[in-house]
Short mmCIF file of C-alpha atoms in Angstrom, two decimals:
data_model
loop_
_atom_site.label_atom_id
_atom_site.label_comp_id
_atom_site.label_asym_id
_atom_site.label_seq_id
_atom_site.Cartn_x
_atom_site.Cartn_y
_atom_site.Cartn_z
CA MET H 1 -0.02 -0.07 -0.03
CA SER H 2 1.36 3.39 -0.77
CA ARG H 3 1.33 6.02 1.78
CA GLU H 4 -0.94 9.12 1.80
CA ARG H 5 1.00 12.36 0.72
CA TRP H 6 0.86 15.98 1.57
CA HIS H 7 -0.34 18.29 -1.36
CA ASN H 8 3.00 19.99 -1.30
CA ARG H 9 5.85 21.12 0.93
CA ALA H 10 4.06 24.14 2.13
CA ALA H 11 1.08 22.02 3.27
CA PHE H 12 3.53 19.71 5.29
CA VAL H 13 5.56 22.68 6.75
CA LEU H 14 2.53 24.59 7.71
CA ALA H 15 0.79 21.43 9.38
CA ALA H 16 4.04 20.87 11.36
CA ILE H 17 4.23 24.59 12.34
CA GLY H 18 0.38 24.34 13.39
CA SER H 19 1.13 21.40 15.46
CA ALA H 20 4.03 23.00 17.21
CA VAL H 21 2.41 26.54 17.79
CA GLY H 22 -0.28 25.95 20.50
CA LEU H 23 -1.62 27.51 23.62
CA GLY H 24 1.80 27.24 25.43
CA ASN H 25 3.13 30.00 22.99
CA ILE H 26 0.66 32.40 24.23
CA TRP H 27 0.34 31.43 27.96
CA ARG H 28 3.77 29.98 28.86
CA PHE H 29 6.42 31.76 26.99
CA PRO H 30 5.95 35.25 27.83
CA TYR H 31 5.51 34.36 31.62
CA MET H 32 8.67 32.17 31.38
CA ALA H 33 10.49 35.13 29.92
CA TYR H 34 9.25 37.55 32.58
CA ASN H 35 10.28 35.29 35.34
CA ASN H 36 13.60 34.42 33.98
CA GLY H 37 15.26 37.56 33.22
CA GLY H 38 13.12 39.40 30.89
CA GLY H 39 14.83 40.04 27.63
CA ALA H 40 17.79 38.19 28.84
CA PHE H 41 15.93 34.82 28.64
CA LEU H 42 16.13 35.20 24.93
CA ILE H 43 19.65 34.12 25.14
CA PRO H 44 19.30 30.75 26.75
CA TYR H 45 16.15 30.29 24.86
CA PHE H 46 17.91 30.81 21.45
CA PHE H 47 20.70 28.56 22.78
CA ALA H 48 18.32 25.90 23.53
CA LEU H 49 16.50 26.16 20.18
CA LEU H 50 19.86 25.53 18.54
CA VAL H 51 21.16 22.55 20.80
CA ILE H 52 17.87 20.60 21.45
CA GLY H 53 14.87 22.14 19.66
CA ILE H 54 16.09 22.01 15.99
CA PRO H 55 18.16 18.73 16.37
CA VAL H 56 15.38 16.78 17.98
CA MET H 57 13.13 17.91 15.24
CA ILE H 58 15.69 16.92 12.68
CA ILE H 59 15.62 13.45 14.32
CA GLU H 60 11.97 13.24 14.29
CA PHE H 61 11.51 14.62 10.81
CA GLY H 62 14.32 12.33 9.59
CA LEU H 63 12.96 9.22 11.08
CA GLY H 64 9.45 9.86 9.67
CA SER H 65 10.52 10.64 6.16
CA LYS H 66 13.49 8.24 5.66
CA MET H 67 11.72 5.22 7.45
CA GLN H 68 8.40 6.10 5.83
CA ALA H 69 6.58 4.83 8.78
CA GLY H 70 4.71 6.10 11.88
CA PRO H 71 6.44 6.64 15.24
CA SER H 72 6.42 2.91 16.28
CA PHE H 73 7.71 1.30 12.94
CA ALA H 74 10.07 4.14 12.44
CA LEU H 75 11.78 3.28 15.71
CA GLU H 76 11.48 -0.42 15.10
CA LYS H 77 13.48 0.12 12.06
CA VAL H 78 16.16 1.87 13.76
CA LYS H 79 16.50 -0.89 16.29
CA LYS H 80 14.39 -4.00 16.71
CA GLY H 81 12.41 -4.13 19.77
CA THR H 82 12.12 -0.45 20.29
CA GLY H 83 8.88 0.25 18.54
CA TRP H 84 6.92 0.24 21.71
CA ILE H 85 8.58 3.63 22.67
CA GLY H 86 6.74 4.90 19.52
CA TRP H 87 3.53 3.40 20.71
CA GLY H 88 4.17 4.97 24.06
CA ALA H 89 4.66 8.33 22.48
CA VAL H 90 1.28 8.13 20.57
CA ILE H 91 -0.80 6.62 23.37
CA VAL H 92 0.48 9.36 25.77
CA SER H 93 -0.43 11.87 23.31
CA TYR H 94 -3.69 10.43 22.99
CA LEU H 95 -4.36 10.87 26.80
CA LEU H 96 -3.01 14.37 26.23
CA VAL H 97 -5.29 15.27 23.56
CA ALA H 98 -8.27 13.94 25.56
CA TYR H 99 -7.73 16.89 28.15
CA TYR H 100 -6.34 19.28 25.65
CA ALA H 101 -9.65 19.19 23.86
CA ILE H 102 -11.29 20.21 27.16
CA ILE H 103 -9.36 23.43 27.14
CA ILE H 104 -10.49 23.94 23.66
CA ALA H 105 -14.03 23.42 25.02
CA TRP H 106 -13.45 26.13 27.49
CA CYS H 107 -12.46 28.42 24.71
CA TRP H 108 -15.82 27.53 22.91
CA VAL H 109 -17.80 28.50 25.92
CA PHE H 110 -15.87 31.78 26.57
CA LEU H 111 -16.10 32.49 22.65
CA PHE H 112 -20.00 32.47 23.08
CA LYS H 113 -19.94 34.15 26.31
CA SER H 114 -17.67 37.01 24.81
CA ILE H 115 -20.72 38.35 22.90
CA THR H 116 -22.25 39.69 26.29
CA VAL H 117 -18.82 39.81 28.26
CA ALA H 118 -20.82 37.52 30.70
CA TRP H 119 -17.85 37.44 33.14
CA ALA H 120 -17.71 41.15 33.68
CA GLY H 121 -17.16 41.91 37.41
CA HIS H 122 -16.91 38.37 38.65
CA GLU H 123 -14.20 36.76 36.36
CA LYS H 124 -12.81 34.11 38.89
CA ALA H 125 -16.22 33.09 39.98
CA PHE H 126 -17.54 32.88 36.41
CA PHE H 127 -14.61 30.58 35.29
CA PHE H 128 -14.38 28.40 38.37
CA LYS H 129 -17.91 28.32 39.67
CA GLN H 130 -20.11 29.01 36.62
CA ILE H 131 -18.17 27.21 33.89
CA LEU H 132 -16.21 24.42 35.59
CA GLN H 133 -18.51 24.42 38.75
CA ILE H 134 -15.25 23.07 40.41
CA SER H 135 -15.60 20.68 43.40
CA LYS H 136 -13.51 20.66 46.51
CA SER H 137 -11.20 17.98 45.76
CA PRO H 138 -10.08 15.31 42.80
CA SER H 139 -12.16 12.61 44.77
CA SER H 140 -15.50 14.79 44.46
CA VAL H 141 -16.34 14.17 40.93
CA GLY H 142 -19.94 15.37 41.35
CA GLY H 143 -21.40 14.95 37.76
CA PHE H 144 -20.71 16.79 34.61
CA SER H 145 -20.38 20.61 33.89
CA ILE H 146 -22.80 20.88 31.12
CA PRO H 147 -21.16 23.91 29.36
CA VAL H 148 -17.90 22.04 29.24
CA LEU H 149 -19.48 18.94 28.03
CA ILE H 150 -21.22 20.80 25.10
CA GLY H 151 -17.87 22.46 24.34
CA SER H 152 -16.10 19.04 24.28
CA ILE H 153 -18.81 17.47 21.77
CA ILE H 154 -18.17 20.61 19.37
CA THR H 155 -14.61 20.19 19.80
CA TRP H 156 -14.52 16.51 18.84
CA VAL H 157 -16.99 17.02 16.02
CA THR H 158 -14.63 19.88 14.57
CA ILE H 159 -11.57 17.58 14.82
CA TYR H 160 -13.29 14.63 13.28
CA LEU H 161 -14.49 16.87 10.31
CA ILE H 162 -10.97 18.11 9.77
CA ILE H 163 -9.15 14.88 9.80
CA PHE H 164 -11.48 12.22 8.42
CA LYS H 165 -10.94 12.93 4.82
CA GLY H 166 -7.17 12.71 4.89
CA LEU H 167 -4.21 14.94 4.58
CA GLY H 168 -5.67 17.17 1.76
CA PRO H 169 -8.29 19.04 3.99
CA ILE H 170 -5.77 18.89 6.99
CA GLY H 171 -3.20 20.90 4.91
CA LYS H 172 -5.80 23.41 3.84
CA VAL H 173 -7.12 23.85 7.44
CA ALA H 174 -3.63 24.23 8.59
CA LYS H 175 -3.13 27.17 6.21
CA VAL H 176 -5.92 28.96 8.05
CA THR H 177 -5.18 27.93 11.56
CA VAL H 178 -1.62 28.95 11.40
CA VAL H 179 -2.18 32.32 9.72
CA LEU H 180 -5.36 33.34 11.46
CA PRO H 181 -3.91 33.40 14.96
CA ILE H 182 -1.00 35.39 13.84
CA ILE H 183 -3.38 37.99 12.30
CA LEU H 184 -5.44 37.89 15.58
CA LEU H 185 -2.44 38.35 17.75
CA ALA H 186 -1.50 41.34 15.60
CA VAL H 187 -4.95 42.68 16.28
CA ILE H 188 -4.68 42.19 20.01
CA PHE H 189 -1.14 43.91 19.97
CA VAL H 190 -2.51 46.94 18.08
CA ARG H 191 -5.43 47.27 20.37
CA GLY H 192 -3.21 46.59 23.44
CA ILE H 193 -0.55 49.18 22.53
CA THR H 194 -3.23 51.91 22.22
CA LEU H 195 -4.29 51.33 25.92
CA PRO H 196 -2.58 53.17 28.89
CA GLY H 197 0.05 51.30 30.75
CA SER H 198 0.83 49.12 27.69
CA ILE H 199 4.39 50.16 27.27
CA LYS H 200 5.16 49.45 30.88
CA GLY H 201 4.17 45.98 30.17
CA ILE H 202 6.42 45.76 27.20
CA ILE H 203 9.33 47.08 29.41
CA PHE H 204 8.65 44.20 31.96
CA TYR H 205 8.79 41.62 29.11
CA LEU H 206 11.83 42.95 27.31
CA GLN H 207 14.04 44.70 29.97
CA PRO H 208 16.92 42.25 30.55
CA ASP H 209 18.27 41.13 33.97
CA PHE H 210 21.62 39.46 32.95
CA SER H 211 22.30 38.39 36.35
CA LYS H 212 19.52 35.50 36.12
CA LEU H 213 21.72 33.98 33.40
CA LEU H 214 24.11 32.81 36.15
CA ASN H 215 21.14 30.78 37.54
CA ALA H 216 21.21 27.14 36.20
CA GLY H 217 17.29 27.00 36.73
CA VAL H 218 17.00 29.70 34.16
CA TRP H 219 18.83 27.50 31.54
CA ILE H 220 16.73 24.39 32.42
CA SER H 221 13.61 26.43 32.13
CA ALA H 222 14.61 27.58 28.59
CA PHE H 223 15.40 24.04 27.56
CA GLY H 224 12.07 22.86 28.94
CA GLN H 225 10.21 25.73 27.26
CA ILE H 226 11.76 24.90 23.83
CA PHE H 227 11.26 21.11 24.21
CA PHE H 228 7.74 21.30 25.37
CA SER H 229 6.49 24.05 22.95
CA LEU H 230 7.67 22.13 19.76
CA SER H 231 5.39 19.04 20.09
CA LEU H 232 8.54 16.87 20.49
CA GLY H 233 8.43 13.32 21.89
CA MET H 234 4.88 13.12 20.94
CA GLY H 235 5.22 10.99 17.79
CA VAL H 236 3.34 13.72 15.80
CA MET H 237 6.37 14.96 13.83
CA ILE H 238 7.29 11.68 12.90
CA ALA H 239 3.88 10.77 11.67
CA TYR H 240 3.50 13.95 9.67
CA SER H 241 6.95 13.59 8.16
CA SER H 242 6.12 10.02 7.22
CA PHE H 243 3.68 11.42 4.60
CA ILE H 244 6.36 13.36 2.72
CA PRO H 245 8.45 11.29 0.15
CA ARG H 246 11.79 9.86 1.35
CA ASN H 247 13.86 12.18 -0.77
CA SER H 248 12.17 15.34 0.87
CA ASP H 249 14.20 17.98 2.70
CA VAL H 250 14.54 17.28 6.41
CA ASN H 251 16.91 19.93 7.82
CA ASN H 252 15.51 23.12 6.35
CA ASN H 253 12.05 22.02 7.17
CA SER H 254 12.98 21.49 10.69
CA PHE H 255 14.74 24.79 11.02
CA ILE H 256 11.64 26.75 9.42
CA THR H 257 9.18 24.94 11.76
CA CYS H 258 11.37 25.74 14.88
CA PHE H 259 12.00 29.32 14.00
CA ALA H 260 8.25 29.98 13.16
CA ASN H 261 7.27 28.44 16.52
CA CYS H 262 9.48 30.65 18.43
CA GLY H 263 8.82 33.70 16.38
CA VAL H 264 5.11 33.30 17.08
CA SER H 265 6.04 32.93 21.06
CA PHE H 266 8.14 36.15 20.77
CA PHE H 267 5.26 38.06 19.21
CA ALA H 268 2.71 36.52 21.37
CA GLY H 269 4.48 38.09 24.29
CA PHE H 270 4.11 41.55 23.04
CA ALA H 271 0.27 40.96 22.60
CA VAL H 272 0.06 39.53 26.15
CA PHE H 273 2.19 42.09 28.00
CA THR H 274 0.59 45.17 26.40
CA VAL H 275 -2.80 43.95 27.69
CA LEU H 276 -1.27 43.02 31.24
CA GLY H 277 0.38 46.43 31.36
CA TYR H 278 -3.07 48.02 30.87
CA LEU H 279 -4.60 45.73 33.57
CA SER H 280 -1.86 46.74 36.01
CA TYR H 281 -2.81 50.44 35.14
CA ALA H 282 -6.54 50.00 35.16
CA THR H 283 -6.62 48.30 38.58
CA GLY H 284 -3.81 50.24 40.20
CA GLN H 285 -2.08 46.87 41.22
CA PRO H 286 1.59 46.39 40.77
CA PHE H 287 2.64 44.45 37.60
CA SER H 288 3.92 41.56 39.50
CA LYS H 289 0.29 40.87 41.04
CA VAL H 290 -1.34 40.81 37.52
CA VAL H 291 1.22 38.79 35.56
CA SER H 292 0.23 34.92 35.42
CA SER H 293 0.47 32.03 33.01
CA GLY H 294 -1.48 29.13 31.87
CA ILE H 295 -5.05 28.57 32.47
CA GLY H 296 -5.29 31.46 34.95
CA LEU H 297 -3.90 33.89 32.32
CA ALA H 298 -6.41 32.84 29.63
CA PHE H 299 -9.51 32.47 31.63
CA VAL H 300 -9.14 34.77 34.55
CA VAL H 301 -6.65 37.50 33.88
CA PHE H 302 -7.38 38.31 30.23
CA PRO H 303 -11.23 38.23 30.63
CA THR H 304 -10.54 40.73 33.69
CA ALA H 305 -8.64 42.80 31.32
CA ILE H 306 -11.15 42.68 28.64
CA ALA H 307 -14.01 43.63 31.05
CA LYS H 308 -12.08 46.70 31.94
CA MET H 309 -11.60 47.90 28.56
CA PRO H 310 -13.03 51.10 27.65
CA LEU H 311 -14.44 50.04 24.05
CA PHE H 312 -14.86 47.00 21.86
CA LYS H 313 -14.99 44.57 24.97
CA ALA H 314 -17.01 42.01 23.12
CA GLY H 315 -15.03 42.26 20.02
CA PHE H 316 -11.85 41.93 21.74
CA GLY H 317 -13.23 38.93 23.78
CA VAL H 318 -14.14 37.25 20.48
CA ILE H 319 -10.75 38.01 18.93
CA PHE H 320 -8.88 36.68 21.96
CA PHE H 321 -10.76 33.33 22.42
CA LEU H 322 -10.78 32.73 18.56
CA THR H 323 -6.96 33.07 18.83
CA LEU H 324 -6.79 30.42 21.45
CA LEU H 325 -9.34 28.25 19.73
CA SER H 326 -7.50 28.26 16.36
CA LEU H 327 -4.15 27.55 17.96
CA GLY H 328 -5.63 24.73 20.13
CA ILE H 329 -7.48 23.07 17.44
CA ASN H 330 -4.42 22.85 15.25
CA SER H 331 -2.31 21.02 17.90
CA ALA H 332 -5.30 18.88 18.97
CA PHE H 333 -5.87 17.43 15.43
CA SER H 334 -2.19 16.80 14.88
CA LEU H 335 -1.97 14.56 17.97
CA VAL H 336 -5.06 12.66 16.79
CA GLU H 337 -3.43 12.22 13.48
CA GLY H 338 -0.24 10.93 15.04
CA PHE H 339 -2.22 8.19 16.76
CA ILE H 340 -4.21 7.25 13.67
CA THR H 341 -0.96 7.10 11.57
CA ASN H 342 0.52 4.48 14.04
CA LEU H 343 -2.93 2.72 14.07
CA ARG H 344 -3.21 2.47 10.28
CA ASP H 345 0.37 1.11 10.02
CA VAL H 346 -0.81 -2.00 11.61
CA ILE H 347 -4.61 -2.29 11.29
CA ASP H 348 -6.30 -2.45 7.98
CA ILE H 349 -8.93 0.31 8.54
CA SER H 350 -10.09 3.16 6.53
CA LYS H 351 -9.21 6.79 7.43
CA GLU H 352 -12.98 7.67 7.97
CA LYS H 353 -13.49 4.84 10.26
CA ALA H 354 -10.26 5.22 12.24
CA SER H 355 -10.97 8.86 12.75
CA PHE H 356 -14.30 8.11 14.03
CA TYR H 357 -13.42 5.56 16.49
CA VAL H 358 -10.37 7.40 17.68
CA CYS H 359 -12.33 10.72 18.17
CA LEU H 360 -15.00 8.98 19.89
CA GLY H 361 -12.66 7.23 22.10
CA ALA H 362 -10.83 10.43 23.00
CA PHE H 363 -14.07 12.18 23.74
CA LEU H 364 -15.12 9.17 26.24
CA LEU H 365 -11.72 9.26 27.83
CA GLY H 366 -11.91 13.03 28.26
CA LEU H 367 -15.20 12.74 30.06
CA ILE H 368 -13.49 12.78 33.32
CA PHE H 369 -12.20 16.22 32.72
CA THR H 370 -15.73 17.48 31.94
CA THR H 371 -16.68 16.68 35.60
CA LYS H 372 -16.60 19.04 38.45
CA ALA H 373 -13.30 17.64 39.48
CA GLY H 374 -11.95 17.76 35.94
CA LEU H 375 -9.65 20.74 36.49
CA TYR H 376 -7.84 18.73 39.22
CA TRP H 377 -7.38 15.60 37.10
CA LEU H 378 -6.38 17.84 34.06
CA ASP H 379 -3.70 19.39 35.96
CA ILE H 380 -2.33 16.05 37.57
CA ILE H 381 -2.17 14.05 34.22
CA ASP H 382 -0.63 17.13 32.36
CA HIS H 383 2.14 17.13 34.92
CA TYR H 384 3.10 13.52 34.35
CA VAL H 385 2.40 13.41 30.68
CA ALA H 386 4.86 16.23 30.03
CA ASN H 387 7.58 15.07 32.52
CA LEU H 388 7.40 11.35 32.30
CA GLY H 389 6.05 10.78 28.76
CA MET H 390 7.50 13.22 26.26
CA VAL H 391 10.94 13.66 27.84
CA THR H 392 11.37 9.83 27.98
CA VAL H 393 10.35 9.45 24.36
CA ALA H 394 12.76 12.24 23.15
CA LEU H 395 15.62 10.85 25.33
CA VAL H 396 15.27 7.30 23.87
CA GLU H 397 14.85 8.78 20.22
CA SER H 398 18.30 10.65 20.52
CA ILE H 399 20.00 7.66 22.14
CA LEU H 400 18.84 5.42 19.46
CA VAL H 401 19.85 7.67 16.76
CA GLY H 402 23.00 8.74 18.25
CA TRP H 403 24.32 5.48 19.59
CA PHE H 404 22.52 2.47 17.70
CA PHE H 405 21.63 3.85 14.30
CA GLY H 406 24.77 5.93 13.94
CA VAL H 407 24.64 9.64 14.05
CA ASP H 408 27.18 9.89 11.18
CA ARG H 409 24.93 7.71 9.11
CA PHE H 410 21.81 9.61 10.00
CA ARG H 411 23.43 12.93 9.36
CA LYS H 412 24.60 11.84 5.86
CA MET H 413 21.12 10.46 5.23
CA VAL H 414 19.37 13.57 5.90
CA ASN H 415 22.18 15.86 4.31
CA GLU H 416 21.70 14.08 0.95
CA THR H 417 18.22 15.43 0.47
CA SER H 418 18.42 18.76 2.41
CA GLU H 419 19.14 22.31 1.51
CA ILE H 420 21.01 22.97 4.70
CA ARG H 421 23.73 20.71 5.48
CA LEU H 422 24.48 19.59 9.12
CA GLY H 423 28.08 19.68 10.12
CA LYS H 424 29.85 17.43 12.65
CA TRP H 425 28.38 19.75 15.62
CA PHE H 426 25.16 17.53 14.94
CA ASN H 427 27.03 14.48 16.12
CA VAL H 428 28.09 15.95 19.38
CA VAL H 429 24.67 17.39 19.99
CA VAL H 430 22.88 14.12 19.41
CA LYS H 431 25.22 11.75 21.12
CA TYR H 432 26.03 14.03 24.21
CA ILE H 433 24.16 17.28 24.62
CA ILE H 434 20.47 16.14 24.14
CA PRO H 435 20.77 13.14 26.39
CA ILE H 436 22.59 15.04 29.09
CA THR H 437 20.19 17.86 28.89
CA LEU H 438 16.99 15.67 28.96
CA ILE H 439 18.40 13.68 31.89
CA THR H 440 19.22 16.71 33.68
CA MET H 441 15.62 18.02 33.16
CA MET H 442 14.50 14.56 34.48
CA ILE H 443 16.66 14.70 37.57
CA LYS H 444 15.25 18.24 38.53
CA TYR H 445 11.82 16.90 37.92
CA TYR H 446 12.17 13.85 40.19
CA TYR H 447 13.98 15.93 42.76
CA GLU H 448 11.18 18.28 42.99
CA GLU H 449 8.75 15.57 42.85
CA PHE H 450 10.03 13.79 45.83
CA GLN H 451 10.54 17.10 47.80
CA LYS H 452 6.69 17.74 48.13
CA PRO H 453 3.68 16.25 46.38
CA TYR H 454 2.90 18.27 43.05
CA GLY H 455 0.29 21.00 43.37
CA GLY H 456 -0.51 20.00 47.09
CA TYR H 457 -2.76 17.23 45.65
CA PRO H 458 -3.35 14.01 47.73
CA VAL H 459 -0.71 11.28 47.12
CA TRP H 460 -3.23 8.73 45.86
CA ALA H 461 -4.48 11.05 43.13
CA LEU H 462 -0.76 11.62 42.06
CA ILE H 463 -0.13 7.96 42.12
CA ILE H 464 -3.19 7.40 39.75
CA GLY H 465 -1.75 10.22 37.33
CA ALA H 466 1.74 8.96 37.28
CA GLY H 467 0.39 5.27 37.03
CA LEU H 468 -1.90 6.17 34.07
CA VAL H 469 1.27 7.59 32.12
CA ILE H 470 3.43 4.54 33.05
CA SER H 471 0.72 2.08 32.13
CA CYS H 472 0.56 3.71 28.73
CA PHE H 473 4.00 2.42 28.24
CA VAL H 474 3.33 -0.82 29.50
CA ILE H 475 0.39 -1.39 27.35
CA SER H 476 2.57 0.03 24.49
CA TYR H 477 5.07 -2.95 25.03
CA PHE H 478 2.41 -5.62 24.36
CA ILE H 479 0.77 -3.73 21.49
CA ASN H 480 4.15 -3.36 19.66
CA LYS H 481 4.85 -7.11 20.26
CA LYS H 482 1.55 -7.90 18.58
CA ALA H 483 1.84 -5.37 15.83
CA VAL H 484 5.36 -6.45 14.98
CA LYS H 485 4.27 -10.10 14.75
CA LYS H 486 1.32 -9.29 12.50
CA VAL H 487 3.21 -7.11 10.07
CA SER H 488 6.13 -9.36 9.75
CA GLY H 489 3.94 -12.54 9.76
CA MET N 1 11.56 52.13 26.79
CA PRO N 2 15.25 51.69 28.14
CA LEU N 3 18.02 51.08 25.76
CA SER N 4 18.65 47.57 27.16
CA ALA N 5 15.00 46.56 26.38
CA TRP N 6 15.43 48.00 22.69
CA ILE N 7 18.62 45.92 22.40
CA MET N 8 16.76 42.73 23.32
CA LEU N 9 13.97 43.52 21.13
CA VAL N 10 16.36 43.98 18.09
CA PHE N 11 18.11 40.68 19.28
CA GLY N 12 14.78 38.76 19.23
CA VAL N 13 13.83 40.22 15.90
CA VAL N 14 17.05 39.59 14.23
CA VAL N 15 17.74 36.18 15.44
CA LEU N 16 14.22 34.54 15.21
CA TYR N 17 12.65 36.32 12.23
CA GLY N 18 15.96 36.86 10.60
CA GLY N 19 16.69 33.04 10.95
CA LEU N 20 13.21 32.27 9.60
CA ILE N 21 13.60 34.46 6.56
CA TYR N 22 16.85 32.96 5.93
CA CYS N 23 15.70 29.42 6.03
CA VAL N 24 12.59 30.19 3.69
CA SER N 25 14.98 31.99 1.30
CA LYS N 26 17.04 28.75 1.19
CA THR N 27 14.08 26.62 -0.03
CA LYS N 28 13.95 25.67 -3.72
CA ARG N 29 10.81 26.95 -5.15
CA PRO N 30 8.57 26.86 -2.01
CA GLY N 31 5.20 25.32 -2.48
CA LYS N 32 6.26 22.99 -5.38
CA LYS N 33 4.97 19.60 -5.70
CA LEU N 34 6.68 16.97 -3.74
CA PRO N 35 9.16 14.87 -5.71
CA SER N 36 7.58 11.60 -5.86
CA GLY N 37 4.60 9.47 -4.57
CA ASN N 38 0.96 10.00 -4.47
CA SER N 39 0.69 13.70 -4.36
CA THR N 40 -3.13 13.83 -4.72
CA GLY N 41 -3.55 14.39 -0.90
CA LYS N 42 -6.23 11.68 -0.86
CA SER N 43 -6.10 8.75 1.31
CA ASN N 44 -5.24 5.44 0.03
CA GLU N 45 -8.26 3.56 1.50
CA LYS N 46 -8.15 -0.14 1.68
#
């Protein structure tokens, strides 16, 4: 059977950029920069991009396009018996997309509520009590939050409609969902910069504190930011690149994807910090009190700023949540596509059917996150998916390519078809720097993990979260064993 | 805005967008059809 193909190179690159650029570009990067030396953070960030982001992207694009297989079979071809890591990547990503879709569901709810700025005056209570209807602890599940459940259904129907017909529509949708958020961010920035206090926000974002560069934690944060924002270690990039012909460019496509992702993050910082600067001005609070990241930034702090705006509140709300929505949906369908690619490498099933069952399964899996304890479980599982799942996968990939496949052989293979040639620096990076960096990130994570329970959650809940991610890899081992037997026999 | 903030702004723009523009300029006819294989974009249903 011949593989599905992207329409053209632009479709592939845009889809990869769309997968990499996600909610983290808006709600994580600007805060990381602010917290880690402001403009000075750009130095470790750029260094991390060169020594970990781009090389791991080259490994993943190289594995997919040269092996012409999804994550598990690509790794199996590098070294027999390692395909389970590829299965682990896509199953963990499947778990990830089950709760990522819930964040998109919140965006749908806020998008509709933007029309009347329904949260005005009680932003925190609106999100936690009215929308999430949050319970007191992870054990008090307490039924579904109906707005979130409806949002989740809309999200999964949208994802299904985008992916079920194959790569053609995905490429076309990616063109819109990559360009649209950039235009919307520009609108947010232009509106933000016209508000009082906005320049103060930009100064907080950019003013460098070079003394922070002496702190090892800042460098680890930069490595983490680069790694987690590029959709690495999830199997998506291997899956996407398996649909380009073997003789396609690998290196330049990786450079373009990584630079575009980081460029969006950098730009998003201006949009976010102009609005935060205004919020600080409007509320009279110091900047350090209004700045935040993650869910709090998107669903509490930004709505507060929107409600305080002098004009175009509703329009600004619609633009902001449409930006989040388009960023989120792009990453979400790429994760689903990664899982389906691996599945269809083994099971004889049509794309329509595979898409239907996979979307339905993820919707059902995500039901726990639509309950009143959903936010707790989302936070716990997200913590383990990132730190246990993705880092492990990327570590194994780099070790396999660096030490088993032969990094020189890999470099020559990708150089043959690429517009940018990799020098011997790539060998050093893949063999030593990437494994050492990822192991350092893991050590830091385990050290903090055993210092105190994550987020103050009960230990039993954390054990379930960690157990769920670990069990994905255990299941992967048995699935891979069967899959290899089926394909070879 | 202080000079140091302007310098970091220029650094970010040159490194990230300059890097992106350089790489895009190195592509051979961006958007051209991929070299081989089924380029219809349709899935090969079984």
